[in-house]
N, CA, C and O atoms as CSV, one atom per row, in Angstrom:
chain,resi,resn,atom,element,x,y,z
A,1,MET,N,N,1.158,66.454,-14.447
A,1,MET,CA,C,0.233,65.590,-13.527
A,1,MET,C,C,0.050,64.235,-14.040
A,1,MET,O,O,0.097,63.270,-13.276
A,2,LYS,N,N,-0.179,64.098,-15.425
A,2,LYS,CA,C,-0.443,62.811,-15.954
A,2,LYS,C,C,0.825,61.911,-15.738
A,2,LYS,O,O,0.688,60.735,-15.403
A,3,ALA,N,N,2.021,62.456,-15.927
A,3,ALA,CA,C,3.138,61.620,-15.728
A,3,ALA,C,C,3.321,61.159,-14.301
A,3,ALA,O,O,3.895,60.088,-14.102
A,4,ILE,N,N,2.894,61.858,-13.333
A,4,ILE,CA,C,3.032,61.525,-12.017
A,4,ILE,C,C,2.065,60.395,-11.754
A,4,ILE,O,O,2.468,59.393,-11.163
A,5,VAL,N,N,0.850,60.494,-12.147
A,5,VAL,CA,C,-0.183,59.486,-12.016
A,5,VAL,C,C,0.218,58.190,-12.697
A,5,VAL,O,O,0.061,57.115,-12.118
A,6,ALA,N,N,0.742,58.274,-13.940
A,6,ALA,CA,C,1.175,57.139,-14.593
A,6,ALA,C,C,2.389,56.556,-13.931
A,6,ALA,O,O,2.406,55.327,-13.863
A,7,ALA,N,N,3.365,57.185,-13.452
A,7,ALA,CA,C,4.468,56.654,-12.736
A,7,ALA,C,C,3.999,56.030,-11.437
A,7,ALA,O,O,4.540,54.992,-11.055
A,8,THR,N,N,3.074,56.570,-10.763
A,8,THR,CA,C,2.499,55.951,-9.548
A,8,THR,C,C,1.840,54.663,-9.832
A,8,THR,O,O,2.061,53.671,-9.136
A,9,LEU,N,N,1.065,54.657,-10.802
A,9,LEU,CA,C,0.334,53.375,-11.138
A,9,LEU,C,C,1.411,52.390,-11.585
A,9,LEU,O,O,1.312,51.228,-11.190
A,10,LEU,N,N,2.335,52.710,-12.298
A,10,LEU,CA,C,3.453,51.744,-12.822
A,10,LEU,C,C,4.168,51.188,-11.614
A,10,LEU,O,O,4.360,49.973,-11.571
A,11,LEU,N,N,4.579,51.962,-10.630
A,11,LEU,CA,C,5.273,51.514,-9.593
A,11,LEU,C,C,4.501,50.687,-8.655
A,11,LEU,O,O,5.061,49.850,-7.947
A,12,ASN,N,N,3.153,50.907,-8.625
A,12,ASN,CA,C,2.265,50.037,-7.790
A,12,ASN,C,C,1.896,48.748,-8.433
A,12,ASN,O,O,1.612,47.772,-7.739
A,13,ILE,N,N,1.888,48.704,-9.784
A,13,ILE,CA,C,1.541,47.436,-10.357
A,13,ILE,C,C,2.721,46.541,-10.639
A,13,ILE,O,O,2.630,45.319,-10.520
A,14,MET,N,N,3.857,47.166,-11.023
A,14,MET,CA,C,4.946,46.268,-11.435
A,14,MET,C,C,5.624,45.419,-10.284
A,14,MET,O,O,6.041,44.281,-10.504
A,15,PRO,N,N,5.714,46.023,-9.055
A,15,PRO,CA,C,6.191,45.055,-8.037
A,15,PRO,C,C,5.539,43.851,-7.856
A,15,PRO,O,O,6.177,42.840,-7.560
A,16,ALA,N,N,4.164,43.841,-8.022
A,16,ALA,CA,C,3.340,42.619,-7.963
A,16,ALA,C,C,3.776,41.517,-8.961
A,16,ALA,O,O,3.670,40.317,-8.706
A,17,LEU,N,N,4.262,42.003,-10.086
A,17,LEU,CA,C,4.704,41.058,-11.134
A,17,LEU,C,C,6.160,40.756,-11.223
A,17,LEU,O,O,6.628,40.028,-12.098
A,18,SER,N,N,6.839,41.319,-10.322
A,18,SER,CA,C,8.333,41.206,-10.569
A,18,SER,C,C,8.940,39.967,-9.794
A,18,SER,O,O,8.380,39.392,-8.860
A,19,SER,N,N,10.124,39.659,-10.308
A,19,SER,CA,C,10.852,38.649,-9.586
A,19,SER,C,C,12.013,39.226,-8.845
A,19,SER,O,O,12.328,40.398,-9.052
A,20,VAL,N,N,12.716,38.434,-7.938
A,20,VAL,CA,C,13.840,38.944,-7.091
A,20,VAL,C,C,14.878,37.945,-7.458
A,20,VAL,O,O,14.656,36.737,-7.527
A,21,VAL,N,N,16.009,38.507,-7.688
A,21,VAL,CA,C,17.278,37.593,-7.942
A,21,VAL,C,C,18.077,37.644,-6.660
A,21,VAL,O,O,18.498,38.699,-6.185
A,22,PHE,N,N,18.279,36.368,-6.088
A,22,PHE,CA,C,19.079,36.228,-4.811
A,22,PHE,C,C,20.428,35.625,-5.229
A,22,PHE,O,O,20.520,34.917,-6.232
A,23,LEU,N,N,21.416,35.905,-4.482
A,23,LEU,CA,C,22.776,35.156,-4.602
A,23,LEU,C,C,22.778,34.395,-3.345
A,23,LEU,O,O,22.659,34.992,-2.275
A,24,LEU,N,N,22.895,33.217,-3.395
A,24,LEU,CA,C,22.923,32.284,-2.290
A,24,LEU,C,C,24.379,31.770,-2.150
A,24,LEU,O,O,25.087,31.661,-3.151
A,25,SER,N,N,24.802,31.474,-0.986
A,25,SER,CA,C,26.076,30.867,-0.792
A,25,SER,C,C,26.164,30.129,0.580
A,25,SER,O,O,25.462,30.476,1.530
A,26,SER,N,N,26.989,29.173,0.641
A,26,SER,CA,C,27.074,28.383,1.926
A,26,SER,C,C,28.091,29.036,2.928
A,26,SER,O,O,28.141,28.645,4.094
A,27,GLU,N,N,28.853,29.978,2.483
A,27,GLU,CA,C,29.660,30.659,3.491
A,27,GLU,C,C,29.565,32.190,3.257
A,27,GLU,O,O,29.068,32.630,2.220
A,28,SER,N,N,30.024,32.957,4.188
A,28,SER,CA,C,29.874,34.376,4.123
A,28,SER,C,C,30.625,34.985,2.952
A,28,SER,O,O,31.574,34.416,2.412
A,29,ASN,N,N,30.147,36.180,2.583
A,29,ASN,CA,C,30.773,36.893,1.448
A,29,ASN,C,C,30.832,36.110,0.116
A,29,ASN,O,O,31.770,36.287,-0.661
A,30,GLY,N,N,29.905,35.310,-0.125
A,30,GLY,CA,C,29.641,34.520,-1.270
A,30,GLY,C,C,30.688,33.403,-1.497
A,30,GLY,O,O,30.905,32.925,-2.610
A,31,GLY,N,N,31.313,33.024,-0.376
A,31,GLY,CA,C,32.358,31.905,-0.511
A,31,GLY,C,C,31.563,30.446,-0.472
A,31,GLY,O,O,30.366,30.334,-0.206
A,32,GLY,N,N,32.338,29.503,-0.746
A,32,GLY,CA,C,31.755,28.115,-0.756
A,32,GLY,C,C,30.878,27.928,-1.926
A,32,GLY,O,O,31.065,28.564,-2.964
A,33,LEU,N,N,29.920,27.065,-1.786
A,33,LEU,CA,C,28.968,26.705,-2.889
A,33,LEU,C,C,28.097,27.914,-3.119
A,33,LEU,O,O,27.585,28.432,-2.127
A,34,SER,N,N,27.875,28.412,-4.286
A,34,SER,CA,C,27.027,29.589,-4.497
A,34,SER,C,C,26.198,29.364,-5.656
A,34,SER,O,O,26.519,28.513,-6.487
A,35,LYS,N,N,25.088,30.109,-5.781
A,35,LYS,CA,C,24.108,29.944,-6.769
A,35,LYS,C,C,23.242,31.119,-6.933
A,35,LYS,O,O,22.936,31.735,-5.912
A,36,THR,N,N,22.803,31.519,-8.072
A,36,THR,CA,C,21.850,32.511,-8.362
A,36,THR,C,C,20.614,31.979,-8.315
A,36,THR,O,O,20.422,30.904,-8.883
A,37,TRP,N,N,19.594,32.613,-7.655
A,37,TRP,CA,C,18.194,32.092,-7.603
A,37,TRP,C,C,17.168,33.117,-7.964
A,37,TRP,O,O,17.116,34.177,-7.340
A,38,VAL,N,N,16.340,32.842,-8.958
A,38,VAL,CA,C,15.155,33.840,-9.283
A,38,VAL,C,C,13.955,33.305,-8.667
A,38,VAL,O,O,13.585,32.154,-8.899
A,39,VAL,N,N,13.278,34.157,-7.826
A,39,VAL,CA,C,12.014,33.802,-7.241
A,39,VAL,C,C,10.878,34.849,-7.492
A,39,VAL,O,O,11.125,36.016,-7.799
A,40,ASP,N,N,9.713,34.385,-7.351
A,40,ASP,CA,C,8.565,35.200,-7.382
A,40,ASP,C,C,8.510,35.874,-5.955
A,40,ASP,O,O,8.484,35.161,-4.952
A,41,ARG,N,N,8.492,37.132,-5.876
A,41,ARG,CA,C,8.756,37.778,-4.528
A,41,ARG,C,C,7.561,37.566,-3.693
A,41,ARG,O,O,7.591,38.011,-2.546
A,42,TRP,N,N,6.496,36.935,-4.120
A,42,TRP,CA,C,5.220,36.736,-3.287
A,42,TRP,C,C,5.006,35.254,-2.800
A,42,TRP,O,O,4.065,34.952,-2.067
A,43,LYS,N,N,5.989,34.297,-3.279
A,43,LYS,CA,C,5.824,32.945,-2.935
A,43,LYS,C,C,7.079,32.465,-2.151
A,43,LYS,O,O,8.189,32.970,-2.316
A,44,CYS,N,N,6.815,31.442,-1.277
A,44,CYS,CA,C,7.882,30.737,-0.696
A,44,CYS,C,C,8.213,29.523,-1.658
A,44,CYS,O,O,7.347,28.795,-2.144
A,45,GLN,N,N,9.591,29.394,-1.874
A,45,GLN,CA,C,9.968,28.284,-2.720
A,45,GLN,C,C,11.123,27.539,-2.209
A,45,GLN,O,O,11.993,28.134,-1.574
A,46,ASN,N,N,11.201,26.198,-2.454
A,46,ASN,CA,C,12.197,25.284,-2.023
A,46,ASN,C,C,13.438,25.627,-2.934
A,46,ASN,O,O,13.300,26.117,-4.055
A,47,LEU,N,N,14.596,25.351,-2.399
A,47,LEU,CA,C,15.876,25.463,-3.155
A,47,LEU,C,C,16.099,24.147,-3.876
A,47,LEU,O,O,15.447,23.152,-3.560
A,48,ASP,N,N,16.982,24.125,-4.810
A,48,ASP,CA,C,17.340,23.002,-5.581
A,48,ASP,C,C,18.087,22.001,-4.587
A,48,ASP,O,O,18.592,22.488,-3.575
A,49,SER,N,N,18.170,20.849,-4.782
A,49,SER,CA,C,18.764,19.843,-3.998
A,49,SER,C,C,20.283,20.112,-3.805
A,49,SER,O,O,20.785,19.764,-2.737
A,50,ASP,N,N,21.015,20.676,-4.706
A,50,ASP,CA,C,22.432,20.873,-4.711
A,50,ASP,C,C,22.779,22.007,-3.607
A,50,ASP,O,O,23.903,22.071,-3.108
A,51,ILE,N,N,21.839,22.807,-3.297
A,51,ILE,CA,C,22.179,23.892,-2.271
A,51,ILE,C,C,21.234,23.907,-1.098
A,51,ILE,O,O,21.461,24.634,-0.131
A,52,ASP,N,N,20.107,23.067,-1.165
A,52,ASP,CA,C,19.190,23.102,-0.070
A,52,ASP,C,C,20.000,22.502,1.228
A,52,ASP,O,O,20.852,21.616,1.166
A,53,LYS,N,N,19.580,23.134,2.347
A,53,LYS,CA,C,20.190,22.969,3.678
A,53,LYS,C,C,21.585,23.313,3.697
A,53,LYS,O,O,22.182,23.033,4.737
A,54,GLN,N,N,22.310,23.927,2.657
A,54,GLN,CA,C,23.586,24.368,2.759
A,54,GLN,C,C,23.633,25.943,2.506
A,54,GLN,O,O,24.680,26.559,2.706
A,55,ALA,N,N,22.605,26.507,2.111
A,55,ALA,CA,C,22.652,28.021,1.994
A,55,ALA,C,C,22.553,28.610,3.321
A,55,ALA,O,O,21.605,28.343,4.060
A,56,SER,N,N,23.596,29.487,3.691
A,56,SER,CA,C,23.528,30.138,4.984
A,56,SER,C,C,23.571,31.684,4.783
A,56,SER,O,O,23.206,32.451,5.674
A,57,TRP,N,N,24.015,32.093,3.615
A,57,TRP,CA,C,23.930,33.538,3.299
A,57,TRP,C,C,23.212,33.856,1.960
A,57,TRP,O,O,23.357,33.149,0.962
A,58,THR,N,N,22.455,34.927,1.997
A,58,THR,CA,C,21.817,35.326,0.865
A,58,THR,C,C,21.811,36.899,0.678
A,58,THR,O,O,21.660,37.629,1.657
A,59,PHE,N,N,21.968,37.369,-0.512
A,59,PHE,CA,C,22.019,38.762,-0.818
A,59,PHE,C,C,20.962,38.997,-2.033
A,59,PHE,O,O,20.786,38.180,-2.936
A,60,VAL,N,N,20.323,40.179,-1.918
A,60,VAL,CA,C,19.513,40.470,-3.117
A,60,VAL,C,C,20.289,41.128,-4.235
A,60,VAL,O,O,20.905,42.182,-4.074
A,61,ALA,N,N,20.234,40.484,-5.339
A,61,ALA,CA,C,21.142,41.018,-6.430
A,61,ALA,C,C,20.260,41.975,-7.272
A,61,ALA,O,O,20.786,42.979,-7.752
A,62,SER,N,N,18.924,41.711,-7.478
A,62,SER,CA,C,18.149,42.513,-8.341
A,62,SER,C,C,16.749,42.360,-7.895
A,62,SER,O,O,16.308,41.250,-7.597
A,63,GLY,N,N,16.027,43.442,-7.837
A,63,GLY,CA,C,14.568,43.469,-7.482
A,63,GLY,C,C,14.400,44.006,-6.045
A,63,GLY,O,O,15.314,44.484,-5.372
A,64,LEU,N,N,13.210,43.877,-5.692
A,64,LEU,CA,C,12.819,44.444,-4.241
A,64,LEU,C,C,12.397,43.220,-3.349
A,64,LEU,O,O,11.610,42.347,-3.715
A,65,ALA,N,N,13.014,43.274,-2.156
A,65,ALA,CA,C,12.644,42.269,-1.180
A,65,ALA,C,C,12.473,42.956,0.119
A,65,ALA,O,O,13.448,43.503,0.633
A,66,ASN,N,N,11.333,42.972,0.681
A,66,ASN,CA,C,11.065,43.634,2.033
A,66,ASN,C,C,11.754,42.852,3.034
A,66,ASN,O,O,12.351,43.447,3.931
A,67,SER,N,N,11.742,41.574,2.988
A,67,SER,CA,C,12.358,40.633,3.987
A,67,SER,C,C,12.291,39.274,3.344
A,67,SER,O,O,11.422,38.917,2.549
A,68,TYR,N,N,13.351,38.524,3.795
A,68,TYR,CA,C,13.346,37.040,3.437
A,68,TYR,C,C,13.950,36.311,4.606
A,68,TYR,O,O,14.570,36.894,5.496
A,69,LEU,N,N,13.745,35.013,4.568
A,69,LEU,CA,C,14.190,34.052,5.718
A,69,LEU,C,C,14.641,32.726,5.034
A,69,LEU,O,O,13.965,32.122,4.201
A,70,LEU,N,N,15.723,32.394,5.437
A,70,LEU,CA,C,16.261,31.060,5.007
A,70,LEU,C,C,15.936,30.065,6.251
A,70,LEU,O,O,16.402,30.325,7.360
A,71,TYR,N,N,15.194,29.020,6.057
A,71,TYR,CA,C,14.926,28.156,7.187
A,71,TYR,C,C,14.758,26.703,6.619
A,71,TYR,O,O,14.555,26.515,5.420
A,72,GLU,N,N,14.851,25.674,7.541
A,72,GLU,CA,C,14.595,24.357,7.173
A,72,GLU,C,C,13.178,24.025,7.017
A,72,GLU,O,O,12.843,22.885,6.694
């Protein structure tokens, strides 16, 4: 029982502190200009100037992301 409570607490606390790793690319299937991007899952962030307004595709490589949106 203690292990279940500890695991539940850990899973509820850790996502709030975790980062998400995205793979961004300017073309489908990782083609074109590509970059790995680490973000805080709770904040909107601007992309670097080299890929800003060129990223059309993104994939979650590591971490949990409920949803994400690329927009201008």
